[in-house]
Coordinates of C-alpha atoms and ligand atoms in Angstrom, one line a residue:
M1 CA -64.4 -105.3 -4.1
K2 CA -61.5 -105.8 -2.4
V3 CA -59.1 -102.9 -0.1
A4 CA -56.1 -103.0 1.0
V5 CA -55.6 -100.6 4.2
I6 CA -52.1 -99.9 5.7
G7 CA -51.9 -98.9 8.9
A8 CA -53.9 -100.1 12.0
G9 CA -53.9 -96.6 13.6
P10 CA -57.0 -94.2 14.2
S11 CA -57.7 -93.6 10.5
G12 CA -56.8 -96.8 9.4
L13 CA -58.8 -98.8 11.7
A14 CA -61.9 -96.6 11.2
A15 CA -61.7 -97.1 7.6
A16 CA -61.5 -100.7 7.6
N17 CA -64.4 -100.4 10.1
E18 CA -66.5 -97.9 7.6
L19 CA -65.8 -100.3 4.8
T20 CA -66.3 -103.8 6.1
S21 CA -69.6 -102.4 7.9
N22 CA -70.7 -102.1 4.2
G23 CA -69.4 -106.0 2.9
V24 CA -66.0 -104.4 1.4
G25 CA -63.4 -107.4 2.0
V26 CA -60.5 -105.5 3.9
D27 CA -56.8 -106.7 4.8
V28 CA -55.3 -104.6 7.5
F29 CA -51.6 -104.2 7.5
E30 CA -49.9 -103.1 10.6
N31 CA -46.0 -103.2 10.9
E32 CA -46.4 -103.3 15.3
Q33 CA -47.4 -106.0 17.2
T34 CA -50.1 -103.8 18.5
V35 CA -53.1 -101.5 16.9
G36 CA -53.5 -97.9 17.7
G37 CA -51.0 -96.0 16.1
L38 CA -49.8 -92.7 18.3
A39 CA -53.0 -92.7 20.2
K40 CA -52.2 -96.7 21.9
C41 CA -51.7 -96.9 25.3
I42 CA -49.1 -98.5 27.0
N43 CA -48.7 -100.7 30.2
L44 CA -47.0 -99.4 33.3
W45 CA -47.5 -100.5 36.8
G46 CA -50.7 -102.3 35.8
E47 CA -52.1 -99.2 34.0
Q48 CA -52.8 -98.4 30.7
V49 CA -51.5 -94.7 29.7
E50 CA -51.1 -93.0 26.6
M51 CA -48.2 -91.8 24.5
G52 CA -49.3 -88.1 25.4
P53 CA -52.5 -86.7 26.6
H54 CA -55.0 -87.7 24.4
F55 CA -58.5 -85.6 24.7
L56 CA -61.7 -87.2 23.3
L57 CA -63.5 -84.2 22.5
L58 CA -66.7 -85.6 20.6
H59 CA -68.2 -82.0 19.7
T60 CA -68.2 -82.4 16.2
Q61 CA -67.3 -85.0 14.4
N62 CA -70.7 -86.7 14.3
A63 CA -69.8 -89.9 12.2
V64 CA -66.8 -90.7 15.0
K65 CA -69.3 -89.9 17.9
T66 CA -72.0 -92.3 16.9
L67 CA -69.0 -94.9 15.9
L68 CA -67.7 -94.5 19.9
E69 CA -70.9 -94.4 21.2
N70 CA -71.1 -97.7 19.5
I71 CA -68.4 -99.1 20.6
L72 CA -67.4 -98.1 24.3
G73 CA -71.5 -97.8 25.2
D74 CA -71.2 -96.9 28.9
D75 CA -67.5 -97.8 29.0
V76 CA -66.5 -94.3 29.9
Y77 CA -65.6 -91.8 31.8
K78 CA -67.1 -88.3 31.3
Y79 CA -64.8 -85.1 32.6
N80 CA -64.6 -81.4 31.9
R81 CA -60.7 -80.9 30.3
L82 CA -59.0 -78.8 32.6
S83 CA -55.6 -78.0 30.5
R84 CA -54.0 -74.8 31.6
I85 CA -50.8 -72.6 30.7
Y86 CA -48.3 -71.8 33.2
L87 CA -46.3 -68.7 33.3
N88 CA -44.1 -67.2 35.8
G89 CA -45.8 -68.9 37.7
K90 CA -49.5 -68.2 36.7
Y91 CA -52.1 -70.6 35.3
Y92 CA -53.5 -69.1 31.7
D93 CA -56.7 -70.7 30.5
Y94 CA -56.4 -72.5 27.6
P95 CA -58.0 -72.1 24.9
P96 CA -56.8 -68.6 26.3
K97 CA -59.8 -66.5 27.4
P98 CA -59.4 -62.7 27.3
F99 CA -60.8 -62.1 31.2
N100 CA -58.0 -64.5 32.6
I101 CA -55.2 -63.3 30.8
I102 CA -56.0 -59.5 32.0
K103 CA -56.4 -60.9 35.6
N104 CA -53.3 -62.7 35.8
M105 CA -50.8 -60.3 33.7
G106 CA -51.9 -57.3 35.9
S107 CA -52.8 -53.4 35.2
V108 CA -49.4 -52.9 33.8
K109 CA -48.8 -55.4 31.7
T110 CA -52.0 -55.4 30.2
M111 CA -51.8 -52.0 29.6
A112 CA -47.9 -53.0 27.6
A113 CA -50.4 -55.5 25.9
A114 CA -53.0 -53.0 24.6
G115 CA -50.3 -50.0 23.8
S116 CA -48.7 -53.0 21.8
A117 CA -51.7 -54.1 19.9
M118 CA -52.7 -50.4 19.1
V119 CA -49.1 -49.3 17.9
E120 CA -49.3 -52.8 15.4
M121 CA -52.9 -51.3 13.8
M122 CA -51.3 -47.7 13.3
V123 CA -47.9 -49.2 12.0
P124 CA -48.5 -52.7 11.1
T125 CA -46.0 -55.3 10.8
K126 CA -45.2 -56.3 7.5
N127 CA -46.1 -60.3 7.3
N128 CA -43.2 -62.5 5.5
G129 CA -44.9 -65.4 5.8
T130 CA -43.5 -66.2 9.3
V131 CA -45.1 -66.9 12.5
E132 CA -43.3 -64.1 14.1
S133 CA -44.4 -61.5 11.4
Y134 CA -48.1 -63.3 11.8
V135 CA -48.5 -63.3 15.7
Q136 CA -47.3 -60.0 16.0
S137 CA -49.7 -58.4 13.4
S138 CA -52.2 -60.6 14.8
I139 CA -52.0 -59.4 18.6
G140 CA -49.1 -57.1 18.7
N141 CA -45.5 -57.5 19.6
Y142 CA -45.9 -57.5 23.5
L143 CA -48.0 -60.4 23.8
Y144 CA -45.9 -62.0 21.0
E145 CA -42.4 -61.7 22.7
N146 CA -44.0 -62.4 26.3
F147 CA -46.4 -65.1 25.6
F148 CA -46.5 -66.8 22.4
K149 CA -42.1 -66.8 21.3
G150 CA -40.5 -69.0 24.0
Y151 CA -42.8 -71.6 23.9
T152 CA -43.1 -71.9 20.0
E153 CA -38.8 -72.1 20.2
K154 CA -38.7 -74.6 23.1
L155 CA -41.5 -76.5 21.0
W156 CA -39.7 -76.5 17.4
G157 CA -36.3 -75.6 18.8
I158 CA -35.8 -72.8 16.0
P159 CA -36.3 -69.3 16.0
C160 CA -40.5 -68.4 15.2
N161 CA -39.1 -66.3 12.1
S162 CA -38.1 -69.8 10.9
I163 CA -41.8 -71.4 11.2
T164 CA -44.6 -71.0 8.7
E165 CA -47.9 -68.5 9.6
E166 CA -49.8 -71.8 8.8
Y167 CA -48.4 -73.5 12.0
A168 CA -50.2 -70.3 14.0
K169 CA -53.1 -70.3 12.1
S170 CA -53.9 -73.9 12.1
L171 CA -53.0 -74.9 15.9
I172 CA -53.9 -71.7 18.0
G173 CA -56.3 -69.9 15.4
F174 CA -54.5 -67.2 15.4
D175 CA -56.7 -66.2 12.2
K176 CA -59.7 -65.6 14.8
L177 CA -58.0 -64.5 17.7
S178 CA -57.1 -61.0 16.1
V179 CA -57.4 -57.7 18.7
G180 CA -60.8 -57.3 17.1
S181 CA -61.9 -60.6 17.6
I182 CA -60.7 -60.8 21.4
A183 CA -63.3 -58.0 22.2
K184 CA -66.1 -60.1 20.7
K185 CA -64.4 -63.3 22.8
I186 CA -65.0 -61.4 26.4
F187 CA -69.0 -60.8 25.7
A188 CA -69.4 -64.4 23.6
D189 CA -67.9 -67.6 23.9
K190 CA -70.9 -69.6 23.1
N191 CA -68.7 -72.5 22.8
A192 CA -65.8 -72.4 25.7
A193 CA -68.2 -75.4 27.4
H194 CA -68.7 -77.2 25.1
H195 CA -64.9 -77.4 24.5
K196 CA -63.9 -79.1 27.3
Q197 CA -66.7 -81.9 27.3
C198 CA -64.4 -85.4 27.0
I199 CA -64.9 -88.9 27.4
Y200 CA -62.1 -91.2 28.5
P201 CA -62.8 -94.8 27.9
K202 CA -62.4 -96.9 31.5
E203 CA -59.2 -98.8 30.0
G204 CA -57.6 -95.9 28.0
M205 CA -58.0 -95.3 24.6
G206 CA -56.2 -98.4 23.7
M207 CA -59.8 -99.6 24.4
I208 CA -61.1 -97.9 21.4
W209 CA -58.8 -99.7 19.1
Q210 CA -58.9 -103.3 20.7
R211 CA -62.6 -103.1 20.3
L212 CA -62.6 -101.4 17.0
S213 CA -60.0 -104.4 15.9
Q214 CA -62.2 -106.8 16.9
K215 CA -65.5 -105.4 14.9
V216 CA -63.6 -105.3 11.7
Q217 CA -62.8 -109.1 12.2
Q218 CA -66.6 -109.6 12.9
Q219 CA -67.2 -108.1 9.9
G220 CA -65.0 -110.2 8.0
G221 CA -61.9 -108.2 7.8
N222 CA -58.6 -109.3 8.1
I223 CA -55.9 -107.2 10.5
L224 CA -52.0 -108.3 10.3
L225 CA -50.3 -107.5 12.6
N226 CA -46.0 -107.3 12.6
T227 CA -46.4 -107.1 8.7
S228 CA -44.3 -104.7 7.1
V229 CA -45.4 -104.4 3.6
K230 CA -42.3 -104.2 1.4
G231 CA -43.4 -102.7 -2.1
A232 CA -46.3 -102.1 -4.6
V233 CA -47.5 -104.4 -7.2
M234 CA -47.6 -101.6 -10.3
Q235 CA -50.2 -102.1 -13.4
G236 CA -48.6 -98.9 -15.4
K237 CA -49.8 -96.3 -13.0
R238 CA -52.4 -98.1 -11.2
I239 CA -51.5 -99.6 -7.2
A240 CA -52.8 -103.0 -8.3
G241 CA -51.4 -105.1 -4.8
L242 CA -48.9 -105.1 -2.1
V243 CA -45.8 -107.3 -2.1
M244 CA -45.7 -108.8 1.7
P245 CA -42.4 -109.4 3.6
D246 CA -41.9 -113.0 2.4
G247 CA -41.8 -111.8 -1.3
T248 CA -45.3 -113.1 -2.3
E249 CA -48.0 -110.5 -4.1
R250 CA -51.5 -109.6 -3.4
L251 CA -53.7 -108.1 -5.7
Y252 CA -56.4 -105.3 -4.3
D253 CA -58.9 -103.1 -6.2
Y254 CA -57.9 -100.0 -4.3
V255 CA -54.9 -99.7 -1.7
F256 CA -55.5 -97.1 1.2
S257 CA -52.9 -95.9 3.6
S258 CA -52.5 -93.9 7.0
V259 CA -49.1 -94.0 7.2
P260 CA -47.0 -91.0 5.7
E261 CA -46.4 -90.8 2.1
A262 CA -42.7 -90.4 2.1
A263 CA -43.0 -93.9 3.3
I264 CA -45.3 -95.3 0.7
L265 CA -42.9 -93.6 -2.0
R266 CA -40.2 -96.0 -0.8
L267 CA -42.1 -98.5 -2.4
M268 CA -42.9 -97.2 -5.8
P269 CA -40.7 -97.4 -9.0
D270 CA -39.3 -94.0 -10.7
V271 CA -39.6 -91.6 -8.0
P272 CA -37.9 -88.2 -9.3
A273 CA -34.5 -87.7 -7.2
T274 CA -35.4 -84.2 -6.8
L275 CA -38.5 -85.2 -5.1
V276 CA -35.9 -87.7 -2.7
N277 CA -33.5 -85.1 -2.3
E278 CA -36.6 -82.8 -0.8
L279 CA -38.0 -85.0 1.2
K280 CA -34.5 -85.8 3.0
Q281 CA -34.4 -82.0 4.2
I282 CA -37.7 -82.4 6.2
K283 CA -37.0 -82.2 9.8
F284 CA -38.6 -83.6 12.7
R285 CA -39.1 -83.3 16.0
R286 CA -38.3 -85.7 18.8
V287 CA -40.2 -86.6 21.8
I288 CA -38.8 -88.0 25.0
L289 CA -41.9 -88.9 27.5
V290 CA -40.8 -89.4 31.3
Y291 CA -43.5 -91.4 33.4
M292 CA -42.9 -91.0 36.7
Q293 CA -45.3 -92.8 39.4
V294 CA -45.8 -91.0 42.2
D295 CA -46.3 -91.5 45.9
P296 CA -50.0 -90.0 46.4
I297 CA -49.7 -86.9 46.3
N298 CA -51.7 -83.3 44.8
L299 CA -49.3 -81.2 43.0
I300 CA -51.2 -81.2 39.5
T301 CA -55.2 -80.5 39.0
D302 CA -55.1 -79.9 35.5
N303 CA -55.3 -83.1 32.7
T304 CA -52.6 -81.5 31.4
V305 CA -50.1 -78.3 31.7
Y306 CA -48.6 -76.2 29.2
I307 CA -45.6 -75.2 30.4
Y308 CA -44.3 -71.9 28.6
S309 CA -42.1 -70.7 31.3
T310 CA -38.4 -71.5 29.6
Q311 CA -36.7 -71.9 32.7
V312 CA -38.9 -75.6 32.9
K313 CA -37.6 -77.5 30.0
A314 CA -40.6 -80.2 29.8
A315 CA -43.2 -78.5 27.3
R316 CA -46.3 -80.3 29.0
I317 CA -46.7 -82.3 32.5
T318 CA -50.0 -84.8 32.4
N319 CA -51.6 -86.0 35.5
Y320 CA -53.5 -89.0 34.0
N321 CA -55.5 -89.7 37.3
R322 CA -57.7 -87.0 35.9
F323 CA -58.7 -88.5 32.8
K324 CA -60.4 -90.9 35.3
N325 CA -62.2 -88.7 37.4
L326 CA -59.7 -89.7 40.0
E327 CA -58.3 -86.9 42.8
G328 CA -54.2 -86.1 43.1
N329 CA -51.6 -87.2 41.1
H330 CA -50.6 -91.0 40.7
I331 CA -48.8 -91.7 36.9
I332 CA -47.7 -88.1 35.6
M333 CA -45.5 -87.6 32.9
C334 CA -43.2 -85.1 31.7
E335 CA -42.8 -84.1 27.8
Y336 CA -39.9 -83.2 26.1
W337 CA -39.5 -81.9 22.5
T338 CA -36.0 -82.5 20.9
S339 CA -34.2 -83.4 17.9
D340 CA -31.5 -86.1 17.3
T341 CA -28.7 -83.2 17.5
E342 CA -29.6 -82.2 20.8
N343 CA -27.6 -83.5 24.0
M344 CA -30.8 -84.4 25.5
W345 CA -31.5 -86.7 23.2
T346 CA -28.7 -89.1 23.8
M347 CA -29.1 -88.6 28.2
S348 CA -29.8 -91.7 30.0
D349 CA -32.7 -92.9 31.6
D350 CA -31.2 -91.6 35.0
E351 CA -30.5 -88.2 33.8
M352 CA -33.9 -87.5 32.2
L353 CA -35.5 -88.9 35.6
A354 CA -33.3 -86.2 37.1
L355 CA -34.6 -83.4 35.0
A356 CA -38.1 -84.0 35.0
L357 CA -37.8 -84.0 39.1
N358 CA -36.0 -80.5 38.6
D359 CA -38.7 -79.5 36.5
V360 CA -41.4 -80.2 38.5
K361 CA -40.1 -78.8 41.3
I362 CA -39.4 -75.5 39.8
F363 CA -42.8 -75.7 38.6
S364 CA -44.5 -76.5 41.4
G365 CA -42.2 -75.8 44.5
A366 CA -42.5 -79.3 45.6
E367 CA -39.8 -80.8 47.3
K368 CA -40.5 -84.0 48.2
L369 CA -42.1 -85.5 44.9
R370 CA -41.2 -89.3 45.8
V371 CA -41.2 -91.3 42.8
K372 CA -41.9 -95.1 43.1
N373 CA -41.1 -95.8 39.3
H374 CA -40.1 -94.5 36.2
H375 CA -40.1 -94.8 32.6
V376 CA -38.6 -93.3 29.6
L377 CA -40.0 -93.8 26.2
H378 CA -38.2 -92.0 22.9
M379 CA -40.6 -91.3 20.0
K380 CA -38.4 -90.6 17.0
N381 CA -40.3 -88.2 13.6
A382 CA -42.9 -87.2 16.1
Y383 CA -43.3 -83.8 14.7
P384 CA -42.6 -82.5 10.9
V385 CA -40.6 -78.8 12.2
P386 CA -43.2 -76.7 10.7
D387 CA -40.4 -74.5 8.8
L388 CA -41.0 -72.1 5.7
K389 CA -40.6 -74.8 3.4
L390 CA -42.4 -77.9 5.0
S391 CA -45.8 -77.1 3.5
E392 CA -44.2 -76.8 -0.3
R393 CA -42.4 -79.9 0.4
K394 CA -45.3 -81.9 1.6
N395 CA -47.3 -80.4 -1.6
M396 CA -44.4 -81.7 -3.9
L397 CA -44.9 -85.1 -2.1
S398 CA -49.0 -85.0 -2.4
D399 CA -49.1 -84.1 -6.1
F400 CA -46.7 -86.8 -7.2
M401 CA -48.6 -89.2 -5.1
K402 CA -51.7 -88.1 -7.1
T403 CA -50.5 -89.2 -9.8
F404 CA -51.1 -92.8 -8.9
E405 CA -54.6 -94.7 -9.5
G406 CA -55.8 -96.8 -7.1
F407 CA -54.5 -95.3 -3.9
S408 CA -55.7 -92.5 -1.4
A409 CA -53.4 -91.4 1.5
V410 CA -55.0 -90.2 5.1
G411 CA -54.2 -90.0 8.4
R412 CA -51.8 -87.5 10.7
A413 CA -49.1 -87.8 8.3
N414 CA -50.4 -86.9 5.2
Q415 CA -51.9 -83.7 6.7
K416 CA -51.2 -80.0 6.0
L417 CA -52.8 -79.0 9.6
F418 CA -50.8 -79.3 12.5
N419 CA -53.4 -79.7 14.9
F420 CA -54.6 -83.0 13.6
S421 CA -56.5 -85.1 16.1
M422 CA -57.5 -88.6 16.7
E423 CA -60.9 -87.5 16.0
S424 CA -59.7 -85.6 12.8
A425 CA -57.8 -88.8 11.9
M426 CA -60.9 -91.0 12.4
M427 CA -63.3 -88.8 10.4
D428 CA -60.6 -88.5 7.8
G429 CA -60.3 -92.7 7.9
I430 CA -64.3 -92.9 7.2
T431 CA -64.5 -90.5 4.4
E432 CA -62.2 -91.7 2.4
A433 CA -63.4 -95.2 2.6
R434 CA -67.1 -93.7 2.2
N435 CA -65.7 -91.8 -1.4
I436 CA -63.9 -95.1 -2.5
M437 CA -67.3 -97.1 -1.7
Q438 CA -69.0 -94.3 -4.0
G439 CA -66.5 -93.9 -6.3
T440 CA -65.7 -90.7 -5.5
T441 CA -62.2 -90.5 -4.9
Q442 CA -59.9 -88.5 -7.1
S443 CA -58.0 -91.5 -8.3
Ligands
FAD1 C1 -47.2 -87.1 21.8 C2 -48.9 -86.8 21.7 C3 -50.2 -86.5 21.9 C4 -51.3 -86.3 21.4 N1 -52.0 -85.9 21.7 C5 -53.3 -86.0 21.4 C6 -54.7 -85.3 21.9 O1 -54.5 -84.9 23.1 N2 -55.3 -85.5 21.4 C7 -55.9 -86.0 19.7 O2 -56.8 -85.9 19.4 N3 -54.7 -86.5 19.2 C8 -53.3 -86.7 19.8 N4 -52.1 -86.8 19.6 C9 -52.4 -87.4 17.6 C10 -52.7 -88.6 17.4 O3 -52.5 -89.5 18.5 C11 -53.0 -88.7 16.0 O4 -53.8 -87.5 15.4 C12 -53.4 -90.2 15.4 O5 -52.5 -91.0 16.3 C13 -53.2 -90.4 14.0 O6 -53.6 -91.0 13.8 P1 -53.1 -92.0 12.5 O7 -54.2 -93.0 12.0 O8 -53.6 -91.0 11.1 O9 -51.7 -92.5 12.3 P2 -51.0 -93.0 13.3 O10 -51.2 -93.3 14.5 O11 -49.6 -92.7 13.1 O12 -51.1 -94.3 12.8 C14 -50.6 -94.8 11.7 C15 -50.1 -96.5 11.9 O13 -49.1 -96.9 10.5 C16 -48.3 -97.8 11.2 N5 -47.1 -98.3 9.8 C17 -46.7 -97.6 9.8 N6 -45.6 -97.8 8.8 C18 -46.1 -99.0 8.4 C19 -45.8 -99.4 7.5 N7 -44.6 -99.3 6.9 N8 -46.7 -100.6 7.2 C20 -47.2 -101.0 8.2 N9 -47.8 -100.5 8.9 C21 -46.9 -98.7 9.3 C22 -47.9 -97.4 12.7 O14 -47.3 -98.0 13.1 C23 -48.9 -96.7 13.4 O15 -49.7 -98.1 14.1 C24 -51.2 -87.0 19.7 C25 -49.9 -87.2 19.0 C26 -49.0 -87.5 20.1 C27 -47.1 -87.8 19.3

């Protein structure tokens, strides 16, 4: 059996490893010059840092855990994750903890929140499928307005009444955080400690992808970097191979893709115009990452702080020292979510640095943050905007792709969930590879 894997990110590499370790021949095609996809590292000032904070939690995904133990051995730091929410000068635990919320809000606001939740119980908000009505009906209007709304709109750039409820359900588990379950959580949050335990490879997340690539190659697989697939070789409804950049064709028994289905669609013949038109309307959030190498200082003790305060424009501030169990700050990064129609996207690197410095000042009160070096990274199409049509459009696409045989799409870009992590991406790749080998895929 010979399989093509498109994309050498976490899901593609995990799939390639699973296949090659079982004797299947695999060619992996990656259009960039390095492996790791969105979870790769970049080298800044002699250190490896990720494009955003990346946590490896390792609490549920057993096959992933086994694989990582196998390739990383003792080359990891172990730490307890600290990533809190910052709002109006206070730190709230993340995931939220009821006692901590009550303590930070004080008695007056807590009473207001409790009153609002009671009103909600007596006169429930009609759920119209938006994140606004969903969260209001889960925890009341007070917490929605004062806790949830500002940050959600900062992230997505559209009002909460234009965002699907699926976002809240999959990202923050609000289906579990009803008023009743808050009381339950107060007395029995058995998983809280478990959710904090993380590992970090000693040379950054990129170490995983480098070692996984080596393993795939030792097992007989090929990894072709800088190789953008040009088309699909069709035999009726079956994808029988791929067209290479030089126009040559390679034939495969199965094609396995971890890149967005919409990208693969461009390789397909006879795509209905209605589908193409719908896909064009999916909007993407862009992300700007401002990395700063600073003189030793102790501003941020967390791995990442989620900045809910709307005066601060950054959505998160990450402290890379903490992933390595190092005290203080050395490289910190402010993360901005924006779009091609917002001014921020065209701001110069120096303007972005000035914005980041101002944000850090508001957030921490620190006047004298001395930046030795800075680097600004722009990411297009980082996250699809979860508007009210997104799920329908994604379903249209995946239904169409399912009509092709000899093909599976996996990984982050092809999921309905919004909290699709690196571990989930790897697990997805492993599971689908096993399905292919057992002949249990849908196609
Ligand atoms: C800012 C940010 C922060 C994040 N933080 C975390 C976190 O804390 N914890 C966590 O678990 N996850 C985090 N993630 C998510 C994590 O990075 C992804 O879940 C993971 O990388 C998904 O892996 P994947 O293989 O599905 O897709 P990708 O990583 O997107 O890999 C797809 C690969 O396909 C390649 N490709 C695309 N098109 C083509 C083509 N036409 N031909 C050939 N190759 C192609 C790409 O170059 C890429 O290498 C974060 C993501 C971002 C953007």
